[in-house]
mmCIF file of C-alpha atoms in Angstrom:
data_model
loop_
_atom_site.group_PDB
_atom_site.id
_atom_site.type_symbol
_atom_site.label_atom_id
_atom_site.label_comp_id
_atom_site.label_asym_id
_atom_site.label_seq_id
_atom_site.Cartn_x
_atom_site.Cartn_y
_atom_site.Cartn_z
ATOM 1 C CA UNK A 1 130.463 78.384 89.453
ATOM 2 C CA UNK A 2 128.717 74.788 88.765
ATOM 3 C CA UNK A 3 125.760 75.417 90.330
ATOM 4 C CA UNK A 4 122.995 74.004 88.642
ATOM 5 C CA UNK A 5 120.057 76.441 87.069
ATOM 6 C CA UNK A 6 116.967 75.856 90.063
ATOM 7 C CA UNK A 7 114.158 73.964 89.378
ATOM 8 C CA UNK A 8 112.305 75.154 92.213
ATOM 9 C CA UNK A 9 108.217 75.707 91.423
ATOM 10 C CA UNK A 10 106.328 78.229 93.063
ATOM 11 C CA UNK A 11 102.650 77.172 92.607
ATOM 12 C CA UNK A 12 101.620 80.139 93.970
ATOM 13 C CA UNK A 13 103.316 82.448 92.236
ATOM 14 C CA UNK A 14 101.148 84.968 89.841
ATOM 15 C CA UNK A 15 102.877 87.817 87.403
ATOM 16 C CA UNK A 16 105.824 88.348 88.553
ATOM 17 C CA UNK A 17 105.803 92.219 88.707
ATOM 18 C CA UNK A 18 108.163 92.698 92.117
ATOM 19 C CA UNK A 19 112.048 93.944 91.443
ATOM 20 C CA UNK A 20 114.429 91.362 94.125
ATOM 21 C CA UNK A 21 115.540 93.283 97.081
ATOM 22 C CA UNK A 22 118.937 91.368 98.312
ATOM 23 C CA UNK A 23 120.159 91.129 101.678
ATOM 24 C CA UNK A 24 121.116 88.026 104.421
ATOM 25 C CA UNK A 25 119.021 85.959 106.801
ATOM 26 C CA UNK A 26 119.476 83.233 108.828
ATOM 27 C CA UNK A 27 117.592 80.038 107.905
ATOM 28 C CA UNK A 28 118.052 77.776 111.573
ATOM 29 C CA UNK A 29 122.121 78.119 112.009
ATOM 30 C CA UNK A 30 123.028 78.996 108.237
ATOM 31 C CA UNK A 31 123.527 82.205 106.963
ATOM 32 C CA UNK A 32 121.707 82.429 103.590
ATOM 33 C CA UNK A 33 122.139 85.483 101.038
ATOM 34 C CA UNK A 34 118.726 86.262 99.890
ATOM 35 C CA UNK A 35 116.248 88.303 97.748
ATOM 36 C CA UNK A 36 112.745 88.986 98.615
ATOM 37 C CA UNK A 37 109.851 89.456 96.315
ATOM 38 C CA UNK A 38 106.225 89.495 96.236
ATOM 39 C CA UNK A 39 104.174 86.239 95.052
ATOM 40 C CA UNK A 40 102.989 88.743 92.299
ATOM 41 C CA UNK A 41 99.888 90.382 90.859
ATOM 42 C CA UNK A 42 96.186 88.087 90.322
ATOM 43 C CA UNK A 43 93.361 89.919 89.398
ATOM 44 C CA UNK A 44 91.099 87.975 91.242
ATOM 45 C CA UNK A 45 93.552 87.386 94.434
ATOM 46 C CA UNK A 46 93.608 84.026 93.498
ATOM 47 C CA UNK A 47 97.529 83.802 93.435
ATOM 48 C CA UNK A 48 100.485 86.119 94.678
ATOM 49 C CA UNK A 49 99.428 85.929 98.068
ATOM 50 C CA UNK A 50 102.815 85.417 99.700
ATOM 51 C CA UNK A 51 106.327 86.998 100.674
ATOM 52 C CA UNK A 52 109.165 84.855 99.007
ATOM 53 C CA UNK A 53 112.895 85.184 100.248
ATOM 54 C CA UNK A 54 114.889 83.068 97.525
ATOM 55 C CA UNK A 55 118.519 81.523 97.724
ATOM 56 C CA UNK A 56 120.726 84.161 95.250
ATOM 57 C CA UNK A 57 122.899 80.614 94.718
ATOM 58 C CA UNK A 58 120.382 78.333 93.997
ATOM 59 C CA UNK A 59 117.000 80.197 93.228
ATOM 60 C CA UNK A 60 115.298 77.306 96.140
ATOM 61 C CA UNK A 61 112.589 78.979 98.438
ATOM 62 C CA UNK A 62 114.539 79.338 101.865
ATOM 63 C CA UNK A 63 110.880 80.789 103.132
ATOM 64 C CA UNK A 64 107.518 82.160 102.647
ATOM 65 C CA UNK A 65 105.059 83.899 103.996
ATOM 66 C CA UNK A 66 101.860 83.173 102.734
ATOM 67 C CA UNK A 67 97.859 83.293 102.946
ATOM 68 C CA UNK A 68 96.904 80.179 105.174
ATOM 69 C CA UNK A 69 94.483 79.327 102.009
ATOM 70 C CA UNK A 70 97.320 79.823 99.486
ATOM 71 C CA UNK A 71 99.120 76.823 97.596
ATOM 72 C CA UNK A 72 101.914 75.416 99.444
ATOM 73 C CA UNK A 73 102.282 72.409 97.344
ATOM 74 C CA UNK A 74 106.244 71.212 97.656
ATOM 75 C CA UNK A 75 106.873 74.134 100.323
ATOM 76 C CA UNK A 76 104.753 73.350 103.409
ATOM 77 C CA UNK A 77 108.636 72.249 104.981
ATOM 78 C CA UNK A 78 109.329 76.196 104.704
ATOM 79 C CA UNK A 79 105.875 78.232 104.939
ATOM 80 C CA UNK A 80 104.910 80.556 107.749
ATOM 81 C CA UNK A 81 101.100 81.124 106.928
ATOM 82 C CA UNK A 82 99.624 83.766 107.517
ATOM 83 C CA UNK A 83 95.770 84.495 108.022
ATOM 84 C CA UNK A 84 95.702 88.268 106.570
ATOM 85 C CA UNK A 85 97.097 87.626 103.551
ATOM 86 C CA UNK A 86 94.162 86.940 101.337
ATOM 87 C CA UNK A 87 95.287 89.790 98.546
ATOM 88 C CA UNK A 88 97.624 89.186 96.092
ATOM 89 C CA UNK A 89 101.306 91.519 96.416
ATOM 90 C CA UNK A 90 102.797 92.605 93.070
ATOM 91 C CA UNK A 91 105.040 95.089 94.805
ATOM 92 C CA UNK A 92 109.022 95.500 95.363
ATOM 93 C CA UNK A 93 109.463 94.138 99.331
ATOM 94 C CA UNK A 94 111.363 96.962 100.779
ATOM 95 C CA UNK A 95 114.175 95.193 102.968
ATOM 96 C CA UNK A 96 115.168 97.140 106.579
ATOM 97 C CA UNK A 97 119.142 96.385 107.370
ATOM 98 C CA UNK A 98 120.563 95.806 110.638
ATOM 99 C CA UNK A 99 122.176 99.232 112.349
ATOM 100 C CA UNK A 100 122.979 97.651 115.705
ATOM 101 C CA UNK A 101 126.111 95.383 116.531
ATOM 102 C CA UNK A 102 124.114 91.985 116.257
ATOM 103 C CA UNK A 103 121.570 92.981 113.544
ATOM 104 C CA UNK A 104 124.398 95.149 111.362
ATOM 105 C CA UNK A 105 124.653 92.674 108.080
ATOM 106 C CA UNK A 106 121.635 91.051 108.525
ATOM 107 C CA UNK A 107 117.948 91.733 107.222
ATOM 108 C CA UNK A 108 116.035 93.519 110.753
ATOM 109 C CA UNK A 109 112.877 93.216 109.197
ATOM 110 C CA UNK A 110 110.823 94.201 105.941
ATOM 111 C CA UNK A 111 107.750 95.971 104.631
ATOM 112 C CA UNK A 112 105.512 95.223 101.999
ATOM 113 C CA UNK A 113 101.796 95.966 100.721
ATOM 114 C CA UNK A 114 99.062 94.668 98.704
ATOM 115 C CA UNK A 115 96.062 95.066 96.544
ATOM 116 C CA UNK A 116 94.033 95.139 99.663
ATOM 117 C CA UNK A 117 94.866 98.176 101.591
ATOM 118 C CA UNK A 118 96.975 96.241 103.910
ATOM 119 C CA UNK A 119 100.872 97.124 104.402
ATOM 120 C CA UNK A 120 102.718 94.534 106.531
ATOM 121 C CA UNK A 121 105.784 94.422 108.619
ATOM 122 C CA UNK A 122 107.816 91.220 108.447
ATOM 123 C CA UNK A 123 109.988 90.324 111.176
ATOM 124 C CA UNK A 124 110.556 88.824 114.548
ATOM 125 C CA UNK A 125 108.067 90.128 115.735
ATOM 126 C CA UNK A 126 107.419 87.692 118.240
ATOM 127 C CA UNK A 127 111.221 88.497 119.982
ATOM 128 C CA UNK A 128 111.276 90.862 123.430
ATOM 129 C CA UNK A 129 114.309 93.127 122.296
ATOM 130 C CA UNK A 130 112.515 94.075 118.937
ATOM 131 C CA UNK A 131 113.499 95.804 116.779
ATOM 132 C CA UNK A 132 116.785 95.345 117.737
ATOM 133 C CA UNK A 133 116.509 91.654 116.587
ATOM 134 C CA UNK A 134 119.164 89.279 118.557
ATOM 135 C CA UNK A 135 117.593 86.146 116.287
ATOM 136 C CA UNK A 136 117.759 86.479 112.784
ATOM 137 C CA UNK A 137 116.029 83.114 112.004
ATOM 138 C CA UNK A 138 114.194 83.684 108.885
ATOM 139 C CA UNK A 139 112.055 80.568 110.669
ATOM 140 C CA UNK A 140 111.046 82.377 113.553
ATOM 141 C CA UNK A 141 109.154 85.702 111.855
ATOM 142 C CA UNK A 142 106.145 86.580 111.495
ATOM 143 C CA UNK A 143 103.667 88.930 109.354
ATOM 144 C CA UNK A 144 101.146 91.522 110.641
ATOM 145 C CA UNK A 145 99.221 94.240 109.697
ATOM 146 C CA UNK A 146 100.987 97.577 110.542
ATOM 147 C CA UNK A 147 98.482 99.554 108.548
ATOM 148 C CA UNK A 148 95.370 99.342 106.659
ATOM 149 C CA UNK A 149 94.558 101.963 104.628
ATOM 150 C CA UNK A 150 90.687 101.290 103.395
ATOM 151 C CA UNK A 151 88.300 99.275 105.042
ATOM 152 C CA UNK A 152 86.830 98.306 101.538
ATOM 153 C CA UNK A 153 89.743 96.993 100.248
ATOM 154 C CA UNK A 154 89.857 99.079 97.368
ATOM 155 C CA UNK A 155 93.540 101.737 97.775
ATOM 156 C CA UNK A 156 95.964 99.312 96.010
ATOM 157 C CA UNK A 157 99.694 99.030 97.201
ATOM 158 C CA UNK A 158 101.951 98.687 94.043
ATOM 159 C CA UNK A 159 104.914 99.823 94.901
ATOM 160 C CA UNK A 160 107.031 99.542 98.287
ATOM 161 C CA UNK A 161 107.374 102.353 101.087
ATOM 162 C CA UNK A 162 110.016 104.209 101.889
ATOM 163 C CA UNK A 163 111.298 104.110 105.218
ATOM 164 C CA UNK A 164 112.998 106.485 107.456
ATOM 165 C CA UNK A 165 114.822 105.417 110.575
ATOM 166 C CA UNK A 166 113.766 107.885 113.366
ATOM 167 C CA UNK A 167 114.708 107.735 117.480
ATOM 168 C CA UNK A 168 112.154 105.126 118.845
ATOM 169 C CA UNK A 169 110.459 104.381 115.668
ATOM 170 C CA UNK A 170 110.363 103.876 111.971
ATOM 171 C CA UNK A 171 108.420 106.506 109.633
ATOM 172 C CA UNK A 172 107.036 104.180 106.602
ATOM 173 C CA UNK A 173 105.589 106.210 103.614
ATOM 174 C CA UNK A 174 103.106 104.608 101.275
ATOM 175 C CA UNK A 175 101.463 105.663 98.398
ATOM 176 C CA UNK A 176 97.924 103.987 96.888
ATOM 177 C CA UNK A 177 97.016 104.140 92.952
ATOM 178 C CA UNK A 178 96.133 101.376 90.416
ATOM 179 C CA UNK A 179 98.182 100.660 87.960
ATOM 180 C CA UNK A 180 95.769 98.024 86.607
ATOM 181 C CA UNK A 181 93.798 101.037 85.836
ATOM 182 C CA UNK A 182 95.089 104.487 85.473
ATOM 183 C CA UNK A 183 92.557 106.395 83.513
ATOM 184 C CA UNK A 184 89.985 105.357 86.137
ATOM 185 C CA UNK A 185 88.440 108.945 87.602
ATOM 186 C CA UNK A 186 86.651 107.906 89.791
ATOM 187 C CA UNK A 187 89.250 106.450 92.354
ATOM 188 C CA UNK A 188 90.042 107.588 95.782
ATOM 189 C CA UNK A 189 93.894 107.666 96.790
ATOM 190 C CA UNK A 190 95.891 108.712 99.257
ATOM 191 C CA UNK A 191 99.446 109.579 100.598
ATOM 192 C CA UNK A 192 100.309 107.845 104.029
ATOM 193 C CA UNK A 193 103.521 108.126 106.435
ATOM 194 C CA UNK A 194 102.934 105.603 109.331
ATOM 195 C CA UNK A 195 104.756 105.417 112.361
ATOM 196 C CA UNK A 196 105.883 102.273 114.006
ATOM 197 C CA UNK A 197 106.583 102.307 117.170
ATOM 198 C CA UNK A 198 108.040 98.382 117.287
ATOM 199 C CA UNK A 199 104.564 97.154 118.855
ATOM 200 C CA UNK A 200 105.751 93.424 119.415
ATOM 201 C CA UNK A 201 101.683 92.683 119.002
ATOM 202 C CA UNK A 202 100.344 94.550 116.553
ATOM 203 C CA UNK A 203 96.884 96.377 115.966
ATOM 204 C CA UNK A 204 96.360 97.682 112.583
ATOM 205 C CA UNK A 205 96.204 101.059 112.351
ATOM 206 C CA UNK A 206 93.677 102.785 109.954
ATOM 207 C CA UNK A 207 93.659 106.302 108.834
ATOM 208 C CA UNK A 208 90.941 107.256 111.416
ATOM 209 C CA UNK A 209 94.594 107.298 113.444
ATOM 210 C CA UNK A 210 96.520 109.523 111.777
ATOM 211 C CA UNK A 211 96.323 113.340 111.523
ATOM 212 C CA UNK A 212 94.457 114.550 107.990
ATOM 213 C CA UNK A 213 96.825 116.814 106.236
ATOM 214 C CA UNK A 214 94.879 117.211 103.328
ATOM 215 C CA UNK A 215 94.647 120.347 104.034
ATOM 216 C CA UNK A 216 97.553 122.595 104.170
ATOM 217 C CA UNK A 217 98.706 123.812 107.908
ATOM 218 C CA UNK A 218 96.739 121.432 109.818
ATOM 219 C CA UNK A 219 99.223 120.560 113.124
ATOM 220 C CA UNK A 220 101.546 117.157 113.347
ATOM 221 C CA UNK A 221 104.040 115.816 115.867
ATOM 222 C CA UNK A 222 105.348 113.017 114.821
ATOM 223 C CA UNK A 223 107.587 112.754 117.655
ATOM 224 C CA UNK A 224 105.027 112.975 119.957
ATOM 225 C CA UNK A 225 101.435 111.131 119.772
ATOM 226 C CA UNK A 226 100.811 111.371 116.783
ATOM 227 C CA UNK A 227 101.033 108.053 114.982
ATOM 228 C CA UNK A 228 101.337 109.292 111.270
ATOM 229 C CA UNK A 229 99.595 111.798 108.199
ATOM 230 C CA UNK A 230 97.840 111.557 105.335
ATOM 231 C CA UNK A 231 97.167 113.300 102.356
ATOM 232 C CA UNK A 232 93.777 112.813 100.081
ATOM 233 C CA UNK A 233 94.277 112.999 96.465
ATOM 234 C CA UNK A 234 92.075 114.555 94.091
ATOM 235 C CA UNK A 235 89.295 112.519 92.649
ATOM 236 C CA UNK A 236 91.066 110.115 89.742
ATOM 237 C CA UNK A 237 94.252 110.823 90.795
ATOM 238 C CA UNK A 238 96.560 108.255 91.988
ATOM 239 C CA UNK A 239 100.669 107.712 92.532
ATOM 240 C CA UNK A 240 102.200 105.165 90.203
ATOM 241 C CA UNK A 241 105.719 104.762 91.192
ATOM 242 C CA UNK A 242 107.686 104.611 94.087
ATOM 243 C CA UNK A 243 108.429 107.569 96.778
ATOM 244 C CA UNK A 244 111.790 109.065 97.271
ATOM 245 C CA UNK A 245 113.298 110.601 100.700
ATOM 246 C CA UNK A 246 115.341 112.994 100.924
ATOM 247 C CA UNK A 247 116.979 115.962 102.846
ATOM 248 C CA UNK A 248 113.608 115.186 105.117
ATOM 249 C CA UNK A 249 111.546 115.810 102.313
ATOM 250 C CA UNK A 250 109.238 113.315 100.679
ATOM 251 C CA UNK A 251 108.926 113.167 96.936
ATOM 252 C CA UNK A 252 106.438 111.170 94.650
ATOM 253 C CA UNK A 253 104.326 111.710 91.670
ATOM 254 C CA UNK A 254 101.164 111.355 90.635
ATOM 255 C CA UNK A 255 99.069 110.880 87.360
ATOM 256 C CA UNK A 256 95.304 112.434 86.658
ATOM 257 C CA UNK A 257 93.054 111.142 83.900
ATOM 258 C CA UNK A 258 91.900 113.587 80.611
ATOM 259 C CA UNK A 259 88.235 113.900 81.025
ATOM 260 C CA UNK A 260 87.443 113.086 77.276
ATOM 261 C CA UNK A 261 89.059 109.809 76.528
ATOM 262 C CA UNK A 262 90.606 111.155 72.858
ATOM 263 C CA UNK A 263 93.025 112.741 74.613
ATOM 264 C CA UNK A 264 95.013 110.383 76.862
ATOM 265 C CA UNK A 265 98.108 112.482 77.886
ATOM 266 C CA UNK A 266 96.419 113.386 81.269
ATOM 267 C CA UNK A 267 98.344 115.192 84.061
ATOM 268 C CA UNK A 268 101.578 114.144 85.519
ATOM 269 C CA UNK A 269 102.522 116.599 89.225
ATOM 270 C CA UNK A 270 105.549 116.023 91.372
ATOM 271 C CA UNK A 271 104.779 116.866 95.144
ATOM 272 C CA UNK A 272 107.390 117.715 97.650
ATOM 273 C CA UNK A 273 106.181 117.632 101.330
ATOM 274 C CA UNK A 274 108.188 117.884 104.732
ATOM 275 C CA UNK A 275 108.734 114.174 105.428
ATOM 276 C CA UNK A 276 107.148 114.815 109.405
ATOM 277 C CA UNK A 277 104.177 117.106 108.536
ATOM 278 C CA UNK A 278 103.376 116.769 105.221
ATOM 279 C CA UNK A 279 103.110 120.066 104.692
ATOM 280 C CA UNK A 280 104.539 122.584 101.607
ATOM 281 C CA UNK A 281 108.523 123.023 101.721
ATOM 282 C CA UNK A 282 109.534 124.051 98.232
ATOM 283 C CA UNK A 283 108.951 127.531 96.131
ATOM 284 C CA UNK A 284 108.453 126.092 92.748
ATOM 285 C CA UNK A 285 109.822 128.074 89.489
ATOM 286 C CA UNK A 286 107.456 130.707 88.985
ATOM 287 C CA UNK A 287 105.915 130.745 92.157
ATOM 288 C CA UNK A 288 105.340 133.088 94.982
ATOM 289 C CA UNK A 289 105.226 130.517 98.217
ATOM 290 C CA UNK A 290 106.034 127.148 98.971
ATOM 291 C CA UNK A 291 103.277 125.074 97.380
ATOM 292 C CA UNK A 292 103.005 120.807 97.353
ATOM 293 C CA UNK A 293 102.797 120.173 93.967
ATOM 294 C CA UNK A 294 103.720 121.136 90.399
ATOM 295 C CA UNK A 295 102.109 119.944 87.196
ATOM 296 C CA UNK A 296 105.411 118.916 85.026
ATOM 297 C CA UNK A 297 104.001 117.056 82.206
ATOM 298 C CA UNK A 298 101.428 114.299 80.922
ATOM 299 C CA UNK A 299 101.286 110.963 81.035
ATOM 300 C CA UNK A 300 102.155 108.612 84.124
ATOM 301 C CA UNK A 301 105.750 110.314 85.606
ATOM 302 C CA UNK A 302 108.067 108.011 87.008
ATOM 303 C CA UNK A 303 109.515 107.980 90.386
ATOM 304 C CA UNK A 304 111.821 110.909 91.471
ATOM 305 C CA UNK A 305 115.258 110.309 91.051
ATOM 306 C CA UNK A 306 117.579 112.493 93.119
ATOM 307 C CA UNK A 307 121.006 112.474 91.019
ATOM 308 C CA UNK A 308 124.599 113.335 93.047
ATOM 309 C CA UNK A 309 127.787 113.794 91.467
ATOM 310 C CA UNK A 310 130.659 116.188 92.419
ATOM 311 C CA UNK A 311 129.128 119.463 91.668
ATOM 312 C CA UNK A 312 125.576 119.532 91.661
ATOM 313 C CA UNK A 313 122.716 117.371 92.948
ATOM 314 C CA UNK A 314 119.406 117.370 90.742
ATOM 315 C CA UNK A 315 116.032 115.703 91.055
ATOM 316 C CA UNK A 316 114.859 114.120 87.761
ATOM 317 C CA UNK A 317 111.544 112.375 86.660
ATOM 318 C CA UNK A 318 110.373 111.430 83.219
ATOM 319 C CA UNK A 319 106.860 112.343 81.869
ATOM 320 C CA UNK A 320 104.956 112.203 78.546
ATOM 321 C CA UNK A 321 102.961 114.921 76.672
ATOM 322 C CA UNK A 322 99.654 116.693 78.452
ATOM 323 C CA UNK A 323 98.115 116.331 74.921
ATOM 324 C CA UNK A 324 100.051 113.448 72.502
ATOM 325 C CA UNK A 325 98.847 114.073 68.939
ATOM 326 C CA UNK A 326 99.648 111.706 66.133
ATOM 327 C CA UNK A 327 101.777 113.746 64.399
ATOM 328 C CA UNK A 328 104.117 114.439 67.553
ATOM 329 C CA UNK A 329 103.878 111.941 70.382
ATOM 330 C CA UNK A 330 106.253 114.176 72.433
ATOM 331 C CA UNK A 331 105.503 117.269 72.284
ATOM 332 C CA UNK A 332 105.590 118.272 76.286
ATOM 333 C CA UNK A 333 107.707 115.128 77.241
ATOM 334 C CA UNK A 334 110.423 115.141 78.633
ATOM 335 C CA UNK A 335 112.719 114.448 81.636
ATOM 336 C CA UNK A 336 112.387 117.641 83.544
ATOM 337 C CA UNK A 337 114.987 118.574 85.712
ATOM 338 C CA UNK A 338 114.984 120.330 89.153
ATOM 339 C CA UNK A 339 116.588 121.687 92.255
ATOM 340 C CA UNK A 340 115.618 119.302 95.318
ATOM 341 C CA UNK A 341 115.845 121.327 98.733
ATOM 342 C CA UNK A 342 119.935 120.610 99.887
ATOM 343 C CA UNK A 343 121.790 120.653 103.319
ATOM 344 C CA UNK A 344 124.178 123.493 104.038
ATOM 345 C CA UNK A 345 127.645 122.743 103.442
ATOM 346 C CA UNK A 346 128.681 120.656 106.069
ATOM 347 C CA UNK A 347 132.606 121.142 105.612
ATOM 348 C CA UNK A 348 134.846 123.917 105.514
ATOM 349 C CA UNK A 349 138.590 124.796 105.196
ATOM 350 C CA UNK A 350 140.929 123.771 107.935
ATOM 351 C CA UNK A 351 144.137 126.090 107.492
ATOM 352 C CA UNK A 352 147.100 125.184 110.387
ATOM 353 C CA UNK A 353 150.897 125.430 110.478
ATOM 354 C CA UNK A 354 153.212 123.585 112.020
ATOM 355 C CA UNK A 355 156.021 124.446 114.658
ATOM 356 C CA UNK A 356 159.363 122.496 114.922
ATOM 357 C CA UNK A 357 161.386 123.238 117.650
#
């Protein structure tokens, strides 16, 4: 279309690990079609420690969002900084349409985490009819803490939540693991759905907030005080790819170290948890009750995939061998296939005749 290829430098741009998420903001009067990524992974924090959305046209830097200590060089002119943003964010952004009459086409608002415990909401923030934005000036947002998840720093956000859209608030479900280092054993992770509640001025909330679900048929409501769950993982094991939603039932996976280092295939589980409680929903094959988690393989799984066509609807995840030998890498791999929980059928046969008189 003769636009020329952008020349645009990000100085502080690190490895560029985040996938563009696409959607339209206003910069001042202009509408601008967009992508967001993260500033990308540094293994010191000593770059990626901004929020980029990018011109689709043009590749220029419409805005950023960025650590108030971060390099700005030939961008201060379009920089919000932003004082808690001092880790670097490798992660997808995970973009938040519009559903009401003035937001519908527009980005509302957007979530993102990084490698130091911290998720952030993106948005204007700052406006009195949040989150039912009237102002979609990219200019005019802000960043804040919703949630941080360890007070050391140390759960990792490499992948983006998955949101739900619920009455009066939105349910955002995060997962911590380190993909730097996988076959670490001695992490801690967790599993997190956070509520917000649109707070206009945040407070972080920490997990000292939330109801502990580790263990199953502790009580939630959601819809009541209760601000969010969370599940502990096992010692060494950590999630390593992105949730899904669906049928109010989260899925996400999760990898587990070998103990003796010759074998690397390690575990690879699938969990399935009510999307409000956290709690057990599905009877696995084999099983007698509804249980969390299955072990489906080795190796790091990827992220649920929930598959829809005319006649069925399947949940599919890829995973490597338990124990990979030389001599047959895949022996256990696979893409194992399974039955995610479904609505009812929600239609049914109309049958009518008609009178002429």
């Amino acid at each position: 279309v003769g636009i020329p290829a952008p020349d645009t430098i990000i100085p502080e741009m690190g490895e560029s690990w985040s996938e563009p998420d696409f959607g339209t903001v206003k910069d001042g009067v202009d509408d601008k079609e967009v992508f967001f990524i993260g500033a990308g992974f540094s293994a010191d924090n000593s770059k990626g420690k901004a929020v980029l959305a990018i011109e689709v046209l043009t590749g220029a830097v419409v805005w950023q969002f960025i650590d108030d200590s971060g390099d700005q060089t030939g961008l201060a002119s379009v920089s919000t900084t932003i004082s808690d943003m001092d880790y670097s964010i490798p992660s997808t952004v995970r973009i938040v349409a519009g559903t009401t009459a003035v937001t519908i086409g527009f980005v509302d608002k957007v979530y993102v985490g990084d490698q130091g415990s911290q998720m952030f909401r993106i948005g204007n923030v700052s406006a009195a009819t949040f989150p039912n934005i009237v102002d979609q000036n990219i200019q005019t947002w802000t960043a804040e803490v919703l949630f941080l998840a360890d007070s050391t720093n140390t759960q990792k956000f490499f992948y983006p939540p998955g949101i739900t859209l619920e009455i009066g608030y939105d349910l955002v479900f995060m997962v911590t693991g380190d993909r730097e280092d996988p076959c670490n054993e001695l992490t801690s992770d967790s599993v997190y759905a956070v509520k917000d509640d649109h707070t206009v001025s945040l407070t972080p909330l920490t997990p000292s907030d939330l109801v502990d679900v580790t263990t199953v048929g502790t009580a939630v409501n959601l819809d009541g005080s209760d601000n969010g769950w969370f599940i502990n993982l096992a010692p060494g094991e950590k999630s390593l790819a992105e949730v899904a939603i669906f049928f109010k039932v989260l899925y996400f996976t999760t990898f587990t170290p070998n103990d003796d280092p010759c074998l690397p295939g390690g575990e690879a589980k699938l969990y399935a948890v009510n999307y409000k409680t956290g709690g057990p929903v599905i009877t696995w094959p084999g099983g007698s009750a509804a249980a969390r988690s299955l072990v489906i393989g080795g190796g790091i799984p990827s992220k649920p995939v929930i598959i829809i066509t005319e006649t069925v609807t399947k949940l599919i995840i890829s995973v490597g061998s338990t124990q990979p030998e030389d001599a047959s890498g895949s022996v256990e791999a696979g893409i194992p296939v399974l039955d995610p929980l479904l609505p009812p059928r929600n239609f049914f046969y109309l049958w009518w005749r008609e009178l002429f008189g």
